Structures are given as structure tokens and as C-alpha cells.
mmCIF file of N, CA and C and ligand atoms in Angstrom:
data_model
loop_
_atom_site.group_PDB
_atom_site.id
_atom_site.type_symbol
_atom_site.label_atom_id
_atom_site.label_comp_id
_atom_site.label_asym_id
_atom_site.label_seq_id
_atom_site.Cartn_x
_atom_site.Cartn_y
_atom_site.Cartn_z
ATOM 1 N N UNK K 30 4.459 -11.746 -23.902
ATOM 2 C CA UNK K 30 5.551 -10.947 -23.339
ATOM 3 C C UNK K 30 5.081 -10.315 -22.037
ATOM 4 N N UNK K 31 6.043 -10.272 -20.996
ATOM 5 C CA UNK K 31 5.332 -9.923 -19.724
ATOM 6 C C UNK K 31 6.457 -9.042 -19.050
ATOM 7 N N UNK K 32 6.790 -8.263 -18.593
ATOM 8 C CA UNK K 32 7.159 -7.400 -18.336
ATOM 9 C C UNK K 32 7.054 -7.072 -16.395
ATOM 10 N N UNK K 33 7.867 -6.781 -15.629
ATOM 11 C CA UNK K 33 7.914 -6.490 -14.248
ATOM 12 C C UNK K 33 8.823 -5.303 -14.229
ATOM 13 N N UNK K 34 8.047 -4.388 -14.103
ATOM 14 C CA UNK K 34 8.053 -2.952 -13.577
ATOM 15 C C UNK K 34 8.048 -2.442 -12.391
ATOM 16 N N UNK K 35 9.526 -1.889 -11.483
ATOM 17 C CA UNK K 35 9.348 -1.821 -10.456
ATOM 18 C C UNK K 35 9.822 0.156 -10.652
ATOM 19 N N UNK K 36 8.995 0.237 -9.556
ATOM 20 C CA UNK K 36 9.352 2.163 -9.632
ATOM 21 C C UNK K 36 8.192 2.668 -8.693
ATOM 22 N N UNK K 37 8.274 4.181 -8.061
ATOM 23 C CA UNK K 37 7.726 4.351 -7.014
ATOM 24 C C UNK K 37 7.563 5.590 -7.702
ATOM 25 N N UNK K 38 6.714 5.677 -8.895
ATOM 26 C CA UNK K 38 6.549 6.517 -10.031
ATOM 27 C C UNK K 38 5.186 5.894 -10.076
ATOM 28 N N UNK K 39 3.957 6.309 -9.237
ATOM 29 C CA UNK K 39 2.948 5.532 -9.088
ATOM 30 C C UNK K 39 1.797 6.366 -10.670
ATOM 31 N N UNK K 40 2.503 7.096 -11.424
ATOM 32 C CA UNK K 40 1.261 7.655 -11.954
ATOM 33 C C UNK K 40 1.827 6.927 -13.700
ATOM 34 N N UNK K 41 3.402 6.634 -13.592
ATOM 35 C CA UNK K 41 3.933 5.322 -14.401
ATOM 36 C C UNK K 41 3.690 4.394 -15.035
ATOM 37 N N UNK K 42 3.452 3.798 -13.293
ATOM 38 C CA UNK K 42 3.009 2.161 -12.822
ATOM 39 C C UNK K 42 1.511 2.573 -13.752
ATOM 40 N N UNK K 43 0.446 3.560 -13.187
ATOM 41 C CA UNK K 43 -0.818 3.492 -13.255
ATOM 42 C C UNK K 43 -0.809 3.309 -14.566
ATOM 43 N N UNK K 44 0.046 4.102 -15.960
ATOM 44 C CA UNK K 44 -0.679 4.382 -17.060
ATOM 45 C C UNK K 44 0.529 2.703 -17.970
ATOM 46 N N UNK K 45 0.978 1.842 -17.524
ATOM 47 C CA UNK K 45 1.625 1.141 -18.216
ATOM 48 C C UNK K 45 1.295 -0.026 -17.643
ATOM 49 N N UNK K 46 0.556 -0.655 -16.688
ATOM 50 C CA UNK K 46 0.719 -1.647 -16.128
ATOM 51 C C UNK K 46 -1.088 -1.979 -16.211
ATOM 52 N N UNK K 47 -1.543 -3.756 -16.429
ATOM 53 C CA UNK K 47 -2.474 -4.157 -16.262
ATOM 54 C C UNK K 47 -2.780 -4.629 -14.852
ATOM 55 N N UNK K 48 -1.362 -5.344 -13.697
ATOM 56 C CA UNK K 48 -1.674 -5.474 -12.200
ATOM 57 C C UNK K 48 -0.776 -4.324 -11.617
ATOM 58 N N UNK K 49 -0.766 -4.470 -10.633
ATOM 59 C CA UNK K 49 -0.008 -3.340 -9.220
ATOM 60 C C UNK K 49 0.063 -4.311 -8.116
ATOM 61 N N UNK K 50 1.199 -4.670 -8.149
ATOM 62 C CA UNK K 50 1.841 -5.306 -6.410
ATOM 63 C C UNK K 50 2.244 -4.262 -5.538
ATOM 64 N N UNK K 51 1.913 -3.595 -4.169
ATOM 65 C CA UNK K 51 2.491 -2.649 -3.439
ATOM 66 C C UNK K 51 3.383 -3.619 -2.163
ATOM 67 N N UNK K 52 4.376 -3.694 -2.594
ATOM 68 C CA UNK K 52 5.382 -4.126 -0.796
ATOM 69 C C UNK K 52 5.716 -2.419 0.070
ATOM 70 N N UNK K 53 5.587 -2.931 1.107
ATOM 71 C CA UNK K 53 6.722 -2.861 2.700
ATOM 72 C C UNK K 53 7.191 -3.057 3.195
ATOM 73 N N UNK K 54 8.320 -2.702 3.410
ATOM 74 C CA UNK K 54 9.499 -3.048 3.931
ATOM 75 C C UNK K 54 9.732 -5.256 3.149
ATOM 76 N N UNK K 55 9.775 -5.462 1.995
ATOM 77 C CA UNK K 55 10.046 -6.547 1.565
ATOM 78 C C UNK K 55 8.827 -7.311 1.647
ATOM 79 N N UNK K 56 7.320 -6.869 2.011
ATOM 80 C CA UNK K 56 6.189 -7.772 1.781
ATOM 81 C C UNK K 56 5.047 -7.361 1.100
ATOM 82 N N UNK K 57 4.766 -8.103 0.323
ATOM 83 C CA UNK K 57 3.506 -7.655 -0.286
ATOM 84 C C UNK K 57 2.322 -7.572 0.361
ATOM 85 N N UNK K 58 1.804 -6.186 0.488
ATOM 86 C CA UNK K 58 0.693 -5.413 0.901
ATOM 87 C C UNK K 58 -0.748 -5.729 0.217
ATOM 88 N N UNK K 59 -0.324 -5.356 -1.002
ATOM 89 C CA UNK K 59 -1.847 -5.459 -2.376
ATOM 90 C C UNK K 59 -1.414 -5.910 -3.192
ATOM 91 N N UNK K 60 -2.150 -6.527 -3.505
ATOM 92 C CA UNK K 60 -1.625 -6.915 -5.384
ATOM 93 C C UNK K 60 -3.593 -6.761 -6.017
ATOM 94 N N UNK K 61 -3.780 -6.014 -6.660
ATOM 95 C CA UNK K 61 -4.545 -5.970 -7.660
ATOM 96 C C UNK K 61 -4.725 -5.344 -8.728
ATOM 97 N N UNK K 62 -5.845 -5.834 -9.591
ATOM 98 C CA UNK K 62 -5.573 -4.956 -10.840
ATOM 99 C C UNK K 62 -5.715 -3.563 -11.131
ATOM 100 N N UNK K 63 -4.778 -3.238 -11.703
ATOM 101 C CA UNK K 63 -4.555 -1.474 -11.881
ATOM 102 C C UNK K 63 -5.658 -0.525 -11.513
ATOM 103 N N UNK K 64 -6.422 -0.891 -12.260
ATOM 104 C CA UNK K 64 -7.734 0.038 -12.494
ATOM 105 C C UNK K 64 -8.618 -0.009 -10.828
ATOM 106 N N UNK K 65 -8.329 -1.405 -10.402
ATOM 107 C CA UNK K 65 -9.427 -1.079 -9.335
ATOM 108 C C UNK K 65 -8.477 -0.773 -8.095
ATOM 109 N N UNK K 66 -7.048 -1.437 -8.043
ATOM 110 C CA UNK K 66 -6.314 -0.748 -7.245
ATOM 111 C C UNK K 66 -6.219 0.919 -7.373
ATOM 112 N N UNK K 67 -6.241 1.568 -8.265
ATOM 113 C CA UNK K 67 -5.939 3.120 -8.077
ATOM 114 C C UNK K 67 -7.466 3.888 -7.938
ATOM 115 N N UNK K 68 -8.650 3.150 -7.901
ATOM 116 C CA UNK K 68 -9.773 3.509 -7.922
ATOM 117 C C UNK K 68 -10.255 3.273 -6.570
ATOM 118 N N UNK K 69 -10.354 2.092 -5.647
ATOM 119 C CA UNK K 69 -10.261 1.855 -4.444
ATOM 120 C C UNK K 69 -9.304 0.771 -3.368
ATOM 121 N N UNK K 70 -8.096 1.452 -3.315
ATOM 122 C CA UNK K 70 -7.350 0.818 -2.141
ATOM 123 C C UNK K 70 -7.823 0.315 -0.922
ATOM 124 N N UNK K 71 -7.457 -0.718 -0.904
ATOM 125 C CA UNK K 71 -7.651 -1.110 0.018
ATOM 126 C C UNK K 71 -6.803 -1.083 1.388
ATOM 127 N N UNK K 72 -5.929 -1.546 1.006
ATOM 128 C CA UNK K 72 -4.677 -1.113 2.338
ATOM 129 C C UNK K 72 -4.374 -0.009 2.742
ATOM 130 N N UNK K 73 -4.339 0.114 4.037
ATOM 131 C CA UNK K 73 -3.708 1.381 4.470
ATOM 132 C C UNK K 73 -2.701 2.142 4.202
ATOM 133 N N UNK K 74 -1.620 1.547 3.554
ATOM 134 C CA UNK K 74 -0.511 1.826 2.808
ATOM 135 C C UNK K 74 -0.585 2.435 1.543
ATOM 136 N N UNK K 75 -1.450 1.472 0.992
ATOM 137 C CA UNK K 75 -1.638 2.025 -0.514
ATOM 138 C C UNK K 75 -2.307 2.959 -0.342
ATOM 139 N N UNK K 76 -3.460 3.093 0.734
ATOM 140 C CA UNK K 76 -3.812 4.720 0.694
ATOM 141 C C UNK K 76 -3.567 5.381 0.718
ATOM 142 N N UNK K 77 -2.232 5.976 1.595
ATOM 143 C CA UNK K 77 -1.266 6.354 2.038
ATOM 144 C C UNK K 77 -0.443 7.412 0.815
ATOM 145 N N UNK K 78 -0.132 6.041 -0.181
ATOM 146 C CA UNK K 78 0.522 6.238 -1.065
ATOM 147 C C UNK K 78 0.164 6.641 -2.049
ATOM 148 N N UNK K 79 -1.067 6.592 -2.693
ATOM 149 C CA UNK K 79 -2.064 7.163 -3.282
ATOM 150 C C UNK K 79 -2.826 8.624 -3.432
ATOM 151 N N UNK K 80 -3.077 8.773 -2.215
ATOM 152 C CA UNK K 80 -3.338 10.101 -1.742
ATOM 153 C C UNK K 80 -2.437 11.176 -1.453
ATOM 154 N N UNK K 81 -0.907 10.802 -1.516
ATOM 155 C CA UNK K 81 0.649 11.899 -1.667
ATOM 156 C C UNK K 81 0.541 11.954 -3.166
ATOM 157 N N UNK K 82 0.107 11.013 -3.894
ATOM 158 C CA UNK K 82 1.185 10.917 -5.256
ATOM 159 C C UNK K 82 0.842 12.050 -6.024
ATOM 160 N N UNK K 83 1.749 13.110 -6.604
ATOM 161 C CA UNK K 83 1.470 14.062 -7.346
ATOM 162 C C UNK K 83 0.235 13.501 -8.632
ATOM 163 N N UNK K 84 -0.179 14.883 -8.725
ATOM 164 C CA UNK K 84 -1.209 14.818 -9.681
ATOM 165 C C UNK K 84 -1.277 16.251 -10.511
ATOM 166 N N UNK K 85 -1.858 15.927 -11.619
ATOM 167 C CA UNK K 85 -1.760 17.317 -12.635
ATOM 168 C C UNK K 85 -3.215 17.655 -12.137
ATOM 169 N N UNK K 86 -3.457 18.571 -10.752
ATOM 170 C CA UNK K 86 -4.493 19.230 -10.723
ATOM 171 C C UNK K 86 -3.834 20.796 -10.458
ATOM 172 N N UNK K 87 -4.591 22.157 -10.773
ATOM 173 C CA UNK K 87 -4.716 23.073 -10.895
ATOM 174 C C UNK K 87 -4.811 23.989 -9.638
ATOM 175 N N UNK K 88 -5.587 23.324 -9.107
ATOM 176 C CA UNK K 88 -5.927 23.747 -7.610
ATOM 177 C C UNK K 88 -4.450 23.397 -6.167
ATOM 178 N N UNK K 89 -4.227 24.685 -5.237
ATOM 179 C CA UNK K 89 -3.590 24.054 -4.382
ATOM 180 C C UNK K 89 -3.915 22.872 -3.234
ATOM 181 N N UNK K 90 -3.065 22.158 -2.726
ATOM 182 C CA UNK K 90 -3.196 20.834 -2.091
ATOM 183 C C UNK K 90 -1.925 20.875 -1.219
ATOM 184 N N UNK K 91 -2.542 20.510 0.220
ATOM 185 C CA UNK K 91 -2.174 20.494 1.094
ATOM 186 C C UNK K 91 -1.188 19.193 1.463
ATOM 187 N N UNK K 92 0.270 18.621 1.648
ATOM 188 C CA UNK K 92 0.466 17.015 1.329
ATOM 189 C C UNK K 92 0.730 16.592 2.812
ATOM 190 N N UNK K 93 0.591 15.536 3.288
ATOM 191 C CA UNK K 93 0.558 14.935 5.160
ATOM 192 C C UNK K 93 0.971 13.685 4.236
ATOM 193 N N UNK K 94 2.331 14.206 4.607
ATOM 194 C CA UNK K 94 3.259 12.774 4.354
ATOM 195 C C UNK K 94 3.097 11.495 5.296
ATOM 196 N N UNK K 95 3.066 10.000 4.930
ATOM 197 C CA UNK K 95 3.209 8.961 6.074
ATOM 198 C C UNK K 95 3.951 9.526 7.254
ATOM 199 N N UNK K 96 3.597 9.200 8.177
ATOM 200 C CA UNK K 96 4.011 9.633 9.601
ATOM 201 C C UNK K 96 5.350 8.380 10.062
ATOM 202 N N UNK K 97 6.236 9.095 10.780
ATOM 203 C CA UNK K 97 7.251 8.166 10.876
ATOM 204 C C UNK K 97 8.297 7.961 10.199
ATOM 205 N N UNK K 98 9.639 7.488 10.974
ATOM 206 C CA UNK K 98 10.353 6.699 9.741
ATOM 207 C C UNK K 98 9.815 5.495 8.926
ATOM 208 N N UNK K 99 10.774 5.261 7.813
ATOM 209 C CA UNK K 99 11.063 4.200 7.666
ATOM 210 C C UNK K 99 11.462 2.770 8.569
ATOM 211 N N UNK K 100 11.231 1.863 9.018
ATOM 212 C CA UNK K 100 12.071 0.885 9.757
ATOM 213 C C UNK K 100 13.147 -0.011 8.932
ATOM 214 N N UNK K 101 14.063 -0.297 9.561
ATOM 215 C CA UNK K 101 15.089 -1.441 9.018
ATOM 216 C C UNK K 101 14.741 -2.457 8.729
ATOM 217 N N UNK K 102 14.892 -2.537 7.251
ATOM 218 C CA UNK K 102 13.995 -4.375 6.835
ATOM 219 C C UNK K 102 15.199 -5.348 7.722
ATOM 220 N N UNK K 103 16.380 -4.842 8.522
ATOM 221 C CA UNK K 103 17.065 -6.058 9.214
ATOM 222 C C UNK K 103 16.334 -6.244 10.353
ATOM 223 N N UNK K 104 15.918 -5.293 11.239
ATOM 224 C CA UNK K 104 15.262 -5.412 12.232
ATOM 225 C C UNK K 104 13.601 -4.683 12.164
ATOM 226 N N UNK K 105 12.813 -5.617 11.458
ATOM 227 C CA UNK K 105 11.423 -4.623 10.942
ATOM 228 C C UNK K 105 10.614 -5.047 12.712
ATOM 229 N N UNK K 106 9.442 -4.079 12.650
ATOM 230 C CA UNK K 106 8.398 -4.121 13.682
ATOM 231 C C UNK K 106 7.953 -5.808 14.074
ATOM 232 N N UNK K 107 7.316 -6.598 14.691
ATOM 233 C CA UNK K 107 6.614 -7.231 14.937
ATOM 234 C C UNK K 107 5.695 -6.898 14.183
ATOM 235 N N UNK K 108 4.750 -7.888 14.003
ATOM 236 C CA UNK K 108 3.139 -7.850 13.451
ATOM 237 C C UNK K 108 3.154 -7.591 12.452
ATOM 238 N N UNK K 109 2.687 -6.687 11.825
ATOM 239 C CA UNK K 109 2.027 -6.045 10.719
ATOM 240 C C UNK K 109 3.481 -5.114 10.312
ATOM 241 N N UNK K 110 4.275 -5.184 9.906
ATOM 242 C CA UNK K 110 5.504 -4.139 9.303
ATOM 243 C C UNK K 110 4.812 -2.738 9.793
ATOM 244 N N UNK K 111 3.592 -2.500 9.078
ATOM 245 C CA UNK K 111 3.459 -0.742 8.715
ATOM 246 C C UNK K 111 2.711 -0.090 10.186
ATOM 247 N N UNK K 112 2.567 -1.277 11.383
ATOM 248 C CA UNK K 112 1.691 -0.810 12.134
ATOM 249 C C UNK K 112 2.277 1.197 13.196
ATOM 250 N N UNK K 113 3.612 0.488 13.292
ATOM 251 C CA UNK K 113 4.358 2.137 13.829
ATOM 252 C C UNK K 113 3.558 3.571 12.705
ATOM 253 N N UNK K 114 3.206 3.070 12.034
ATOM 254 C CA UNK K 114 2.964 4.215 11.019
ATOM 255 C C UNK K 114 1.474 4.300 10.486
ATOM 256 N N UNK K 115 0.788 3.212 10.771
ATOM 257 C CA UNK K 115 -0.427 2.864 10.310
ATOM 258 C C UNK K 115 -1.423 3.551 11.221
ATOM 259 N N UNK K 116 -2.794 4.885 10.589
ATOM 260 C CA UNK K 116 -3.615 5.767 11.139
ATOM 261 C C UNK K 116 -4.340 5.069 11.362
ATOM 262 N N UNK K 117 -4.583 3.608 11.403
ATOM 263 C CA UNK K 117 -6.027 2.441 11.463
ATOM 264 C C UNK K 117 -5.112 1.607 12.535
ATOM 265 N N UNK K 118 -4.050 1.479 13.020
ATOM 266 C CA UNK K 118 -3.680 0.199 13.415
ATOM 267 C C UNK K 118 -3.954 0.197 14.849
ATOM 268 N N UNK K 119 -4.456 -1.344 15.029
ATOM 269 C CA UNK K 119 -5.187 -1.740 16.942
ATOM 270 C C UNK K 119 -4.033 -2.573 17.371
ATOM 271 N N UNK K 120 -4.347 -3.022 18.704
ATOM 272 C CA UNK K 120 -4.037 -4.096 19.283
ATOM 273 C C UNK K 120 -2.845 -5.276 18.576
ATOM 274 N N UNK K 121 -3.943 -6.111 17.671
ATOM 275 C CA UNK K 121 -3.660 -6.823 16.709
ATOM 276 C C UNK K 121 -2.488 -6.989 16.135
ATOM 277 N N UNK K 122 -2.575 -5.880 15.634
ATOM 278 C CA UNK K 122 -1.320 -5.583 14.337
ATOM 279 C C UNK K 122 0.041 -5.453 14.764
ATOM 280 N N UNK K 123 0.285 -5.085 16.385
ATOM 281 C CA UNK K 123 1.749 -5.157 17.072
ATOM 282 C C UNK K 123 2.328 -6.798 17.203
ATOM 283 N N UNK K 124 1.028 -7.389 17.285
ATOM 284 C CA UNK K 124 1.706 -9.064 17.766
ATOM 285 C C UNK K 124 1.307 -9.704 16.366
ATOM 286 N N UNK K 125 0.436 -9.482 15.243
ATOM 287 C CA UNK K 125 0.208 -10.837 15.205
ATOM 288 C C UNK K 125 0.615 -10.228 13.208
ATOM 289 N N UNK K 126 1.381 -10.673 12.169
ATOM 290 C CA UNK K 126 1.605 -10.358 11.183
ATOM 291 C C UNK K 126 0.534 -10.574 10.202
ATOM 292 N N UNK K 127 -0.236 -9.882 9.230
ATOM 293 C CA UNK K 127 -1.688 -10.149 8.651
ATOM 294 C C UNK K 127 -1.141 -11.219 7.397
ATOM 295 N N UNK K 128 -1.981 -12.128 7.119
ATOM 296 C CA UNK K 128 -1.566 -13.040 5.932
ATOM 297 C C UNK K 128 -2.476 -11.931 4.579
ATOM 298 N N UNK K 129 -1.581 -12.285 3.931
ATOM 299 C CA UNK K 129 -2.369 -11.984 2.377
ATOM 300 C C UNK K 129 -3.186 -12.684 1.977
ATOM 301 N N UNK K 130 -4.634 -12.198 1.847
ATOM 302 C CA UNK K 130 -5.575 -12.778 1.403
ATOM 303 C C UNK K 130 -6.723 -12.302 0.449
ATOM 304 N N UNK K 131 -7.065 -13.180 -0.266
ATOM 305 C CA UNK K 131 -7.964 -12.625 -1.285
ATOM 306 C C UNK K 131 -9.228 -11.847 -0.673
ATOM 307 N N UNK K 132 -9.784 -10.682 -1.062
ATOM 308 C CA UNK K 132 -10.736 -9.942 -0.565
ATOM 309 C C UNK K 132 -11.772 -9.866 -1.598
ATOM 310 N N UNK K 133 -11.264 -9.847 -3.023
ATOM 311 C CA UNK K 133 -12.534 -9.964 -3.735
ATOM 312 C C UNK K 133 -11.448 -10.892 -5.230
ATOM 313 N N UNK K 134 -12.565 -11.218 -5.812
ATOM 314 C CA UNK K 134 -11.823 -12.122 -7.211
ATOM 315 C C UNK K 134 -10.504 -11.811 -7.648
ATOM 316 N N UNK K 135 -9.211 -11.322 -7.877
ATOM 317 C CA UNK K 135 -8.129 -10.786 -8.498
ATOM 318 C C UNK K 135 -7.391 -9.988 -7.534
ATOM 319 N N UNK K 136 -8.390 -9.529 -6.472
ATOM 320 C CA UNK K 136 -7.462 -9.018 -5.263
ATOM 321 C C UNK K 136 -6.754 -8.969 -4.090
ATOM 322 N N UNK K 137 -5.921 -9.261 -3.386
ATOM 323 C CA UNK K 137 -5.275 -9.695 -2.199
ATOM 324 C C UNK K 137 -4.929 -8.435 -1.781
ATOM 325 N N UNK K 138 -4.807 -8.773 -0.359
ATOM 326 C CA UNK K 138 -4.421 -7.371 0.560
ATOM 327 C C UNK K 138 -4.092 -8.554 1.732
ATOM 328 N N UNK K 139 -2.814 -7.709 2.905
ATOM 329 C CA UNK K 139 -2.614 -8.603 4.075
ATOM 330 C C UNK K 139 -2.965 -7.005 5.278
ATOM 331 N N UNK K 140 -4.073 -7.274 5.788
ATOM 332 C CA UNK K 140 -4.517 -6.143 6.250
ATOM 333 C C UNK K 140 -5.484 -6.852 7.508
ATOM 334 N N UNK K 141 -5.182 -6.770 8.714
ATOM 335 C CA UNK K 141 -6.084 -7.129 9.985
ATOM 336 C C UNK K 141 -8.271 -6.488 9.802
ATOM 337 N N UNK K 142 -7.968 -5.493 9.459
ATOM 338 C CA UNK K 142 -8.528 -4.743 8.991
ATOM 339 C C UNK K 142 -9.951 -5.474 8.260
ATOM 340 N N UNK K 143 -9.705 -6.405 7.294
ATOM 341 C CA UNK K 143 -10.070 -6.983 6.778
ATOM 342 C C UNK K 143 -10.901 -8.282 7.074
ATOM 343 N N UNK K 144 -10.494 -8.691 8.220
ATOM 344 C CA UNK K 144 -10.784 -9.839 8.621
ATOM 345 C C UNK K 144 -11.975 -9.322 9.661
ATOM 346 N N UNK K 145 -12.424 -7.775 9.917
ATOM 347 C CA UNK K 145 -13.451 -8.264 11.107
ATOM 348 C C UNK K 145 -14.933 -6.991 9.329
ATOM 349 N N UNK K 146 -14.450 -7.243 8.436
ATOM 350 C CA UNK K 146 -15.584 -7.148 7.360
ATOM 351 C C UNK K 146 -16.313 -8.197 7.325
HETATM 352 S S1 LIG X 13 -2.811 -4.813 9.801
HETATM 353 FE FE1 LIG X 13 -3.136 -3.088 11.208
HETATM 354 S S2 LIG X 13 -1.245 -1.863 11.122
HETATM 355 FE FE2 LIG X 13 -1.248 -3.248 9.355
HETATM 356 S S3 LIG X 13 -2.122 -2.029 7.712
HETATM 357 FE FE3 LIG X 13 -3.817 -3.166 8.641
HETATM 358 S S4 LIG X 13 -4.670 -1.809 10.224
HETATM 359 FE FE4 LIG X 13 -2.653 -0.983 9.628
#
């Protein structure tokens, strides 16, 4: 039995799900497995998204929401979708769109970023 869970209820996703696919604006960003996706992200996005998501801590916390709008998935950016918004993004990422690619056994990320590791 397999199950596809979509929700932006990332602490949800974390405690019910064995993978995690993250899209933008209609493309997949990451896809890996739960545990090592919420342990170390790789994408800039998912960091992003990771580091807002409420948490049951005690202590106050300061939140620096993604910067930017949203864009129109009718008319999205050139390159890289998230680059208008992306705190890492060069040159690159305005012209040229990153392919999804495996980075380690079970994990994919489409991240420019990646390619000069
Ligand atoms: S490809 Fe560039 S803009 Fe896109 S997430 Fe990676 S660094 Fe950011």
C-alpha cells in the first residue's frame, strides 16, 4: 500500500512519510528520504523551508521568511525557477535551468550549486 501525501505541513510530511519530494513552482527540487532530507537539505529551497517551519521549542526565535514573491507558474523565471529568491544564486541560474540529479544513493536535488562539488 503506498500512499502520496501532499501538504505544506512539513512536521506531518516528517512524522508519516518514508520519502519527501519538495517542488517549485511545478518542479521537483529534492526528492529524498525523510530522515536524511530533514537532517541535511540540500537545496536551497528546502533550506529555506526547513528552517521557517514551526517547531515545539521553548525558547524565542526570530523567523526571515523567503524573500520575494511568489512567481506565476504561467510565466515562471528563466533558469532555475527559485533563482529571484535564491540567497546562493550566480550567474548560472538566470539562463540555464538545473537538471535533477542524483547527489548521493536515494537522493536527487536540481541545484547549479551542486555541480561545481
Ligand atoms: S540553481 Fe542557483 S538559484 Fe537555483 S537553487 Fe541552486 S543556487 Fe539557487
Amino acid at each position: 500500500l503506498t500512499y502520496l501525501f501532499i501538504s505544506h505541513n512539513l512536521s506531518v510530511v516528517e512524522h508519516i512519510s518514508d520519502r519527501v519530494v519538495i517542488m517549485y513552482l511545478g518542479r521537483v527540487v529534492e526528492s529524498a528520504p525523510t530522515e536524511e532530507l530533514f537532517a541535511s537539505p540540500n537545496h536551497p529551497y528546502t533550506q529555506a523551508l526547513l528552517a521557517e517551519a514551526p517547531k515545539l521549542v521553548a525558547t524565542r526565535r526570530d523567523y526571515t521568511p523567503i524573500k520575494g514573491e511568489i512567481p506565476s507558474p504561467l510565466n515562471p523565471p528563466p533558469g532555475c525557477h527559485f533563482h529571484p529568491r535564491c540567497p546562493r544564486a550566480f550567474a548560472r541560474c538566470k539562463a540555464e535551468a538545473p537538471a535533477l540529479k542524483e547527489i548521493a544513493p536515494g537522493r536527487l536535488s536540481a541545484c547549479h550549486l551542486n555541480d561545481a562539488a
